[in-house]
Amino acid sequence: MPDDRYFLSLSCRNRPGIVAAVARCLFEAGGNIQEAHQHDDIETGMFFARIGFNFVNGDDLETLRTRFADVAASFDMNWTMRSVSQPLRVLVLVSRFDHCLSDILYRWRIGELNMSIAGIVANYPRETYPHHDFNGTPFDYLPVTRENKAEQEEKLWSIIEERQVDLVILARYMQVLSPELARRLEGRCINIHHSFLPGFKGAKPYHQAHERGVKLIGATAHYVTSDLDEGPIIEQDVERVTHHDTPETLVRKGRDIERRVLARALAWHLDGRVLLNGRKTVVFKD
Amino acid sequence: MPDDRYFLSLSCRNRPGIVAAVARCLFEAGGNIQEAHQHDDIETGMFFARIGFNFVNGDDLETLRTRFADVAASFDMNWTMRSVSQPLRVLVLVSRFDHCLSDILYRWRIGELNMSIAGIVANYPRETYPHHDFNGTPFDYLPVTRENKAEQEEKLWSIIEERQVDLVILARYMQVLSPELARRLEGRCINIHHSFLPGFKGAKPYHQAHERGVKLIGATAHYVTSDLDEGPIIEQDVERVTHHDTPETLVRKGRDIERRVLARALAWHLDGRVLLNGRKTVVFKD
Amino acid sequence: MPDDRYFLSLSCRNRPGIVAAVARCLFEAGGNIQEAHQHDDIETGMFFARIGFNFVNGDDLETLRTRFADVAASFDMNWTMRSVSQPLRVLVLVSRFDHCLSDILYRWRIGELNMSIAGIVANYPRETYPHHDFNGTPFDYLPVTRENKAEQEEKLWSIIEERQVDLVILARYMQVLSPELARRLEGRCINIHHSFLPGFKGAKPYHQAHERGVKLIGATAHYVTSDLDEGPIIEQDVERVTHHDTPETLVRKGRDIERRVLARALAWHLDGRVLLNGRKTVVFKD
Amino acid sequence: MPDDRYFLSLSCRNRPGIVAAVARCLFEAGGNIQEAHQHDDIETGMFFARIGFNFVNGDDLETLRTRFADVAASFDMNWTMRSVSQPLRVLVLVSRFDHCLSDILYRWRIGELNMSIAGIVANYPRETYPHHDFNGTPFDYLPVTRENKAEQEEKLWSIIEERQVDLVILARYMQVLSPELARRLEGRCINIHHSFLPGFKGAKPYHQAHERGVKLIGATAHYVTSDLDEGPIIEQDVERVTHHDTPETLVRKGRDIERRVLARALAWHLDGRVLLNGRKTVVFKD
């Protein structure tokens, strides 16, 4: 179809003239800007932008890309330019609790998530999820123990490489990745942590929250780094709880928060709306 | 001080090249874009933008304004360009309930609101507000009856004209403006309605909400039009209520919603962040 | 298991001594109150309560029920007493959009919803939902046209009667029930309407919301009455939207609100936490 | 007026028959229960309740109190019974930032807060708050340095004793109380901390939040204990922030959260709705 949509995401050191140069390049290549977001980080002096565009007179992404490469070089940009209809390849890692997996699969099926599923990897066997229709998506059972962890991570890495995985989702995957794997997946591995970080890092956050007597519980989607629960935060949300809540009801209420926080972070990443800014993120929401 | 901040707000029919032309003009005049928002309304074909900028080598707003006038003319733009430090002149209208007035005065005093107060007009006498320090701000008592309404509106209009009022705030002013006055103040008169519009228009919305048994109550800040409670919405918010609530407790809980909704709408308007789009608004939040 | 949990929900005209009489009856029958909520409606003079309890020395629900019947009679109560582990029989009605159905099925499977599914009735054929595992739950395809509506409602009523259905869920079922059927199902049929009622009743509420330019959209779960979208509200929630949103993105964002609002209303109804109070509800949340 | 409202708040070890005994005592003394909340803490085995009541045939609080003392003794209760119209005496401590003070004074003036103000104590001089009308409320300037802290706390304690202060509010009072004073004020000193605890304890929480890149900021009202920022939480709330926010805009947005969180906690404490449960609170909201 002639009116395909594209986007350009970029970051570079800030200096006058960036927007003028980018806008002129797009205009001269027949691009029409449909949506634009930018952010100037005063502290770090970095500039971030995402521009959604289409072509007025017939698409010619390759010509634009060639021309834009010169602009990008002159500002020393990190940049990505792609069609919205070219989905990322996503690998979903899951443990026993499948509410986030179930939610992602449903949203993917009805077309909410601009991705293809490269596979599902679980540390529980396939029969743990009897009601899920994986539609032929490869399922790999990789149980992890203290002894075989390095070995299983190698298998996982092979899957990521062979299937050209763009993004890994830890959809309540109850294993901590090794620092090496975390580093290899920098900026392309999203975890959902079941607390409002930085509160209640580590294990059993709902039990910690109950113990502390907080009046709201939350969930946090963040990029995985080698520093546990310290990666750049993409999205967070909370819900009100009361003195009546037990750790068990917090777990139940938390499931709803976790799945919507992860779904938003995932959708934004897939649309090139999340840019890394050191230990933080810039999120250009839809 | 050399690093004054400015903004440009504009709207026009959308066509390729707007951003390139605007960005180039700013760049060539020594402007540095610090913040930028834009919106393309697909239905109406209109384009909206707000650009925050400063000058790299000494401020020269008038030169930029002259140059930009040509760009604006070529795209047939509606536009405003001014210094953030040049405050709008605001007239506050109030009735017996003074929670919004009190809140606005406080925020203004501590520097949250980029405005000067041109006056306070009330249909209750000065002694209704014994605890307020109006700091020498003119206070006009204009009681309104069915008989004197036209006359009092004329006095109000004189105040608006004489004091060069940029914006009128109906801070729980319990009078309906005449269609004529509403039309004269189009786009520069903000009302706070104590319901989540379009639910519960007209009188006693908290009583209506109680009657209907809603589980959330809200407030709506909107530009006043001659069509009661139908003007373009700037901001809304809600709070949870329960079956325990009476109309009286809804009124109490509602006060908090009203004042924060009005304060946000006011702050955004003062910063040129609200653009009219027919019966709707485009709000470029901070 | 010996520590089964029970609840008693009741309403009656308010007068002194109700709590004392109920608490004494429970105490004398060996009941231990674990959770209690009550509400006095000052306007109507009605009293509402829900008491969660277990038995200290062995369960004996029938003895308690017999004794309590006398107390109930003396106060002319409407009341229900049952074991939490005795699930209600629920019939789910659905149209083409299956996000609420999918959500309900998932929650039911993992044990969040204290119900059994008596069947699924759709006005679309079974192949519309290829990825759903209905686990042997009866599926009835009852397409509705103007001509066959009365007839199909008869079939629906037969299903409700034969399967002893306690509760009917309109899980985005895009048909309006006839006034007769609505009346027959009074207090046991929950609908999810995709707007924040009373705003945007009727068809295409997200399009109406977009047209009006509201800054928050919502969903409302309510009991169905013969008066369309006017039934007693059980739960509502909202989410923030912006000028960027189109009717299509409102539909997408709305799905999340709809499913969580319906799920909460359903769970509370199943636990006897929702009591009718004329055109309103009393909701004793967990 | 004959229909004065009263409440009874109590806690004790849970055992069957508490509600029956309390309800019977109230009933026999001519009390009519208007509102009732209770909570059973399964972990600690404690029972908590708050009962709002009036008298059917003329008020006789002293007779009821005498009778109830027997019931309370038999269950070894901690309990309070008083008229809603008998306000607590509150001392407000403040530093340079006066947004919480200003908010409390406004709410108190319009009758939202059931208290009398025993005084305002500041570590800044009176002229710091030129626009505030303290209405003759005693104002004490107690500047605190490392050297005079013990001495000033003694003065503070004298004020508390002499004026029979029931509750101390740290309304953004930027001093840490000594462990001794914190202990003396256990359960009757409320602090507002400008973060969503347990995240960002200690100094400059908005700067910490900015540094970490969280997507929501919050505030926490809690009882002061000798353990800094670790006291029992009464109320929390949050607001969404973005990558555009600087520490300065977080401070501005945070003011709104702080004042509403503190106002709710204060109102609930004044109405006997907050009960201590070890390191946590039970809050029976209105």
CSV table of N, CA and C in Angstrom, one decimal, chain A residues 51-146:
chain,number,residue,atom,x,y,z
A,51,ILE,N,10.7,10.6,14.8
A,51,ILE,CA,9.9,11.3,13.8
A,51,ILE,C,9.1,10.2,13.0
A,52,GLY,N,7.8,10.3,13.1
A,52,GLY,CA,7.0,9.4,12.3
A,52,GLY,C,6.7,10.1,10.9
A,53,PHE,N,6.8,9.3,9.8
A,53,PHE,CA,6.6,10.0,8.5
A,53,PHE,C,6.1,9.0,7.5
A,54,ASN,N,5.6,9.6,6.4
A,54,ASN,CA,5.3,8.8,5.2
A,54,ASN,C,5.9,9.5,4.0
A,55,PHE,N,5.6,9.0,2.8
A,55,PHE,CA,6.2,9.6,1.6
A,55,PHE,C,5.0,10.2,0.8
A,56,VAL,N,5.2,11.4,0.3
A,56,VAL,CA,4.1,12.0,-0.4
A,56,VAL,C,4.0,11.5,-1.8
A,57,ASN,N,5.1,11.2,-2.5
A,57,ASN,CA,5.1,10.8,-3.9
A,57,ASN,C,5.8,9.4,-4.0
A,58,GLY,N,5.2,8.4,-3.4
A,58,GLY,CA,5.8,7.1,-3.6
A,58,GLY,C,7.0,6.9,-2.6
A,59,ASP,N,7.0,5.7,-2.0
A,59,ASP,CA,8.0,5.4,-1.0
A,59,ASP,C,9.3,5.2,-1.6
A,60,ASP,N,10.3,5.8,-1.0
A,60,ASP,CA,11.7,5.4,-1.4
A,60,ASP,C,12.6,5.5,-0.2
A,61,LEU,N,12.5,4.5,0.6
A,61,LEU,CA,13.2,4.5,1.9
A,61,LEU,C,14.7,4.4,1.7
A,62,GLU,N,15.1,3.7,0.6
A,62,GLU,CA,16.6,3.5,0.5
A,62,GLU,C,17.3,4.8,0.1
A,63,THR,N,16.6,5.6,-0.8
A,63,THR,CA,17.2,6.9,-1.1
A,63,THR,C,17.3,7.8,0.1
A,64,LEU,N,16.2,7.8,0.8
A,64,LEU,CA,16.2,8.6,2.1
A,64,LEU,C,17.3,8.2,3.0
A,65,ARG,N,17.4,6.9,3.2
A,65,ARG,CA,18.4,6.3,4.1
A,65,ARG,C,19.8,6.8,3.7
A,66,THR,N,20.1,6.7,2.4
A,66,THR,CA,21.4,7.1,2.0
A,66,THR,C,21.6,8.6,2.2
A,67,ARG,N,20.7,9.4,1.9
A,67,ARG,CA,20.8,10.8,2.1
A,67,ARG,C,21.0,11.1,3.6
A,68,PHE,N,20.1,10.4,4.4
A,68,PHE,CA,20.1,10.7,5.8
A,68,PHE,C,21.4,10.3,6.5
A,69,ALA,N,22.1,9.3,5.9
A,69,ALA,CA,23.3,8.8,6.5
A,69,ALA,C,24.3,10.0,6.6
A,70,ASP,N,24.3,10.9,5.6
A,70,ASP,CA,25.2,12.0,5.6
A,70,ASP,C,24.9,13.0,6.8
A,71,VAL,N,23.6,13.3,6.9
A,71,VAL,CA,23.2,14.2,8.0
A,71,VAL,C,23.6,13.5,9.3
A,72,ALA,N,23.2,12.3,9.5
A,72,ALA,CA,23.5,11.6,10.7
A,72,ALA,C,25.0,11.6,11.0
A,73,ALA,N,25.8,11.4,10.0
A,73,ALA,CA,27.3,11.4,10.2
A,73,ALA,C,27.8,12.8,10.7
A,74,SER,N,27.2,13.8,10.1
A,74,SER,CA,27.6,15.2,10.5
A,74,SER,C,27.3,15.6,11.9
A,75,PHE,N,26.3,14.9,12.5
A,75,PHE,CA,25.9,15.2,13.9
A,75,PHE,C,26.3,14.0,14.8
A,76,ASP,N,27.0,13.0,14.2
A,76,ASP,CA,27.4,11.8,15.0
A,76,ASP,C,26.3,11.2,15.7
A,77,MET,N,25.2,10.8,15.0
A,77,MET,CA,24.0,10.3,15.5
A,77,MET,C,24.0,8.8,15.7
A,78,ASN,N,23.4,8.3,16.7
A,78,ASN,CA,22.8,7.0,16.8
A,78,ASN,C,21.4,7.0,16.2
A,79,TRP,N,21.1,6.2,15.2
A,79,TRP,CA,19.8,6.3,14.6
A,79,TRP,C,19.3,5.0,14.0
A,80,THR,N,18.0,4.9,13.9
A,80,THR,CA,17.3,3.8,13.3
A,80,THR,C,16.2,4.3,12.4
A,81,MET,N,16.0,3.8,11.3
A,81,MET,CA,14.9,4.2,10.4
A,81,MET,C,14.3,2.9,9.8
A,82,ARG,N,13.0,2.7,10.1
A,82,ARG,CA,12.4,1.5,9.5
A,82,ARG,C,10.9,1.7,9.3
A,83,SER,N,10.3,0.8,8.6
A,83,SER,CA,8.9,0.8,8.3
A,83,SER,C,8.2,0.3,9.6
A,84,VAL,N,7.1,0.9,9.9
A,84,VAL,CA,6.3,0.4,11.0
A,84,VAL,C,5.8,-1.0,10.8
A,85,SER,N,5.6,-1.4,9.5
A,85,SER,CA,5.1,-2.7,9.1
A,85,SER,C,6.2,-3.8,9.1
A,86,GLN,N,7.4,-3.4,9.5
A,86,GLN,CA,8.5,-4.4,9.5
A,86,GLN,C,8.7,-4.8,11.0
A,87,PRO,N,8.0,-5.9,11.4
A,87,PRO,CA,8.0,-6.2,12.8
A,87,PRO,C,9.3,-6.7,13.4
A,88,LEU,N,9.6,-6.4,14.6
A,88,LEU,CA,10.7,-7.0,15.3
A,88,LEU,C,10.5,-8.4,15.7
A,89,ARG,N,11.5,-9.2,15.8
A,89,ARG,CA,11.5,-10.6,16.2
A,89,ARG,C,11.7,-10.7,17.7
A,90,VAL,N,10.7,-11.2,18.4
A,90,VAL,CA,10.7,-11.2,19.8
A,90,VAL,C,10.8,-12.6,20.4
A,91,LEU,N,11.6,-12.8,21.4
A,91,LEU,CA,11.7,-14.1,22.1
A,91,LEU,C,11.1,-13.9,23.5
A,92,VAL,N,10.2,-14.7,23.9
A,92,VAL,CA,9.5,-14.6,25.2
A,92,VAL,C,10.0,-15.6,26.2
A,93,LEU,N,10.6,-15.2,27.3
A,93,LEU,CA,11.0,-16.2,28.3
A,93,LEU,C,10.0,-16.2,29.5
A,94,VAL,N,9.7,-17.4,29.9
A,94,VAL,CA,8.6,-17.5,30.9
A,94,VAL,C,8.9,-18.6,31.9
A,95,SER,N,8.4,-18.4,33.2
A,95,SER,CA,8.5,-19.5,34.2
A,95,SER,C,7.1,-20.0,34.4
A,96,ARG,N,6.8,-20.4,35.6
A,96,ARG,CA,5.5,-21.0,35.9
A,96,ARG,C,4.3,-20.1,35.7
A,97,PHE,N,4.5,-18.8,36.1
A,97,PHE,CA,3.3,-17.9,36.1
A,97,PHE,C,3.2,-17.3,34.6
A,98,ASP,N,2.1,-17.6,34.0
A,98,ASP,CA,2.0,-17.3,32.6
A,98,ASP,C,1.0,-16.1,32.3
A,99,HIS,N,0.7,-15.3,33.3
A,99,HIS,CA,-0.2,-14.2,33.0
A,99,HIS,C,0.3,-13.2,32.0
A,100,CYS,N,1.6,-12.9,32.1
A,100,CYS,CA,2.2,-11.9,31.1
A,100,CYS,C,2.3,-12.6,29.7
A,101,LEU,N,2.7,-13.8,29.7
A,101,LEU,CA,2.8,-14.5,28.4
A,101,LEU,C,1.4,-14.6,27.8
A,102,SER,N,0.4,-14.9,28.5
A,102,SER,CA,-1.0,-15.0,28.0
A,102,SER,C,-1.4,-13.7,27.5
A,103,ASP,N,-1.1,-12.6,28.2
A,103,ASP,CA,-1.5,-11.3,27.8
A,103,ASP,C,-0.8,-10.9,26.5
A,104,ILE,N,0.5,-11.2,26.4
A,104,ILE,CA,1.3,-10.8,25.2
A,104,ILE,C,0.8,-11.6,24.0
A,105,LEU,N,0.5,-12.9,24.2
A,105,LEU,CA,0.0,-13.7,23.1
A,105,LEU,C,-1.3,-13.1,22.6
A,106,TYR,N,-2.2,-12.8,23.5
A,106,TYR,CA,-3.5,-12.2,23.1
A,106,TYR,C,-3.4,-10.9,22.3
A,107,ARG,N,-2.6,-10.0,22.8
A,107,ARG,CA,-2.4,-8.7,22.2
A,107,ARG,C,-1.8,-8.9,20.8
A,108,TRP,N,-0.8,-9.8,20.7
A,108,TRP,CA,-0.1,-10.1,19.4
A,108,TRP,C,-1.2,-10.6,18.4
A,109,ARG,N,-2.0,-11.5,18.8
A,109,ARG,CA,-3.0,-12.1,17.9
A,109,ARG,C,-3.9,-11.1,17.3
A,110,ILE,N,-4.4,-10.2,18.2
A,110,ILE,CA,-5.4,-9.2,17.7
A,110,ILE,C,-4.7,-8.0,17.0
A,111,GLY,N,-3.4,-8.1,16.9
A,111,GLY,CA,-2.7,-7.0,16.1
A,111,GLY,C,-2.3,-5.8,16.9
A,112,GLU,N,-2.3,-5.9,18.2
A,112,GLU,CA,-1.9,-4.7,19.0
A,112,GLU,C,-0.3,-4.5,19.0
A,113,LEU,N,0.4,-5.6,18.9
A,113,LEU,CA,1.8,-5.6,19.0
A,113,LEU,C,2.5,-5.8,17.7
A,114,ASN,N,3.3,-4.9,17.3
A,114,ASN,CA,3.9,-4.9,16.0
A,114,ASN,C,5.2,-5.8,16.0
A,115,MET,N,5.0,-7.1,16.1
A,115,MET,CA,6.1,-8.0,16.3
A,115,MET,C,5.8,-9.4,15.7
A,116,SER,N,6.9,-10.2,15.5
A,116,SER,CA,6.6,-11.6,15.3
A,116,SER,C,7.3,-12.3,16.4
A,117,ILE,N,6.7,-13.5,16.8
A,117,ILE,CA,7.3,-14.2,17.9
A,117,ILE,C,8.3,-15.3,17.4
A,118,ALA,N,9.5,-15.1,17.8
A,118,ALA,CA,10.6,-16.0,17.3
A,118,ALA,C,10.6,-17.2,18.2
A,119,GLY,N,9.9,-17.2,19.3
A,119,GLY,CA,9.9,-18.4,20.1
A,119,GLY,C,9.5,-18.1,21.6
A,120,ILE,N,9.2,-19.2,22.3
A,120,ILE,CA,8.9,-19.1,23.7
A,120,ILE,C,9.9,-20.1,24.4
A,121,VAL,N,10.6,-19.5,25.4
A,121,VAL,CA,11.6,-20.4,26.1
A,121,VAL,C,11.1,-20.4,27.6
A,122,ALA,N,11.0,-21.6,28.1
A,122,ALA,CA,10.5,-21.7,29.5
A,122,ALA,C,11.3,-22.6,30.3
A,123,ASN,N,11.4,-22.4,31.6
A,123,ASN,CA,12.1,-23.3,32.5
A,123,ASN,C,11.1,-24.3,33.1
A,124,TYR,N,9.9,-24.3,32.5
A,124,TYR,CA,8.9,-25.4,32.9
A,124,TYR,C,8.5,-26.0,31.6
A,125,PRO,N,8.1,-27.3,31.7
A,125,PRO,CA,7.8,-28.0,30.4
A,125,PRO,C,6.5,-27.6,29.7
A,126,ARG,N,6.4,-27.9,28.5
A,126,ARG,CA,5.2,-27.5,27.6
A,126,ARG,C,3.9,-27.7,28.3
A,127,GLU,N,3.8,-28.8,29.0
A,127,GLU,CA,2.5,-29.2,29.6
A,127,GLU,C,2.1,-28.3,30.8
A,128,THR,N,3.0,-27.4,31.2
A,128,THR,CA,2.6,-26.4,32.2
A,128,THR,C,1.6,-25.4,31.7
A,129,TYR,N,1.5,-25.3,30.4
A,129,TYR,CA,0.7,-24.3,29.7
A,129,TYR,C,-0.3,-24.9,28.8
A,130,PRO,N,-1.2,-25.8,29.3
A,130,PRO,CA,-2.0,-26.7,28.4
A,130,PRO,C,-3.0,-25.9,27.6
A,131,HIS,N,-3.4,-24.7,28.1
A,131,HIS,CA,-4.5,-24.0,27.4
A,131,HIS,C,-4.0,-23.1,26.4
A,132,HIS,N,-2.7,-22.9,26.3
A,132,HIS,CA,-2.2,-21.9,25.3
A,132,HIS,C,-2.0,-22.6,24.0
A,133,ASP,N,-2.5,-21.8,23.0
A,133,ASP,CA,-2.4,-22.2,21.6
A,133,ASP,C,-1.2,-21.4,21.1
A,134,PHE,N,0.0,-22.1,20.9
A,134,PHE,CA,1.2,-21.3,20.5
A,134,PHE,C,1.3,-21.2,19.0
A,135,ASN,N,0.3,-21.7,18.3
A,135,ASN,CA,0.2,-21.5,16.9
A,135,ASN,C,1.5,-21.8,16.1
A,136,GLY,N,2.1,-22.9,16.5
A,136,GLY,CA,3.3,-23.3,15.8
A,136,GLY,C,4.6,-22.6,16.2
A,137,THR,N,4.4,-21.6,17.1
A,137,THR,CA,5.6,-20.9,17.6
A,137,THR,C,6.6,-21.9,18.3
A,138,PRO,N,7.9,-21.9,18.0
A,138,PRO,CA,8.8,-22.9,18.6
A,138,PRO,C,8.8,-22.7,20.1
A,139,PHE,N,8.7,-23.8,20.9
A,139,PHE,CA,8.7,-23.8,22.3
A,139,PHE,C,9.9,-24.5,22.8
A,140,ASP,N,10.8,-23.9,23.6
A,140,ASP,CA,12.0,-24.6,24.1
A,140,ASP,C,11.9,-24.7,25.6
A,141,TYR,N,12.1,-25.9,26.1
A,141,TYR,CA,12.1,-26.1,27.5
A,141,TYR,C,13.6,-26.2,28.0
A,142,LEU,N,14.0,-25.1,28.7
A,142,LEU,CA,15.3,-25.0,29.2
A,142,LEU,C,15.3,-24.9,30.7
A,143,PRO,N,15.2,-26.0,31.4
A,143,PRO,CA,15.2,-25.9,32.8
A,143,PRO,C,16.6,-25.5,33.3
A,144,VAL,N,16.6,-24.6,34.3
A,144,VAL,CA,17.9,-24.0,34.8
A,144,VAL,C,18.1,-24.5,36.2
A,145,THR,N,19.3,-25.0,36.5
A,145,THR,CA,19.8,-25.3,37.8
A,145,THR,C,21.1,-24.6,38.0
A,146,ARG,N,21.5,-24.6,39.3
A,146,ARG,CA,22.8,-23.9,39.5
A,146,ARG,C,23.9,-24.5,38.7
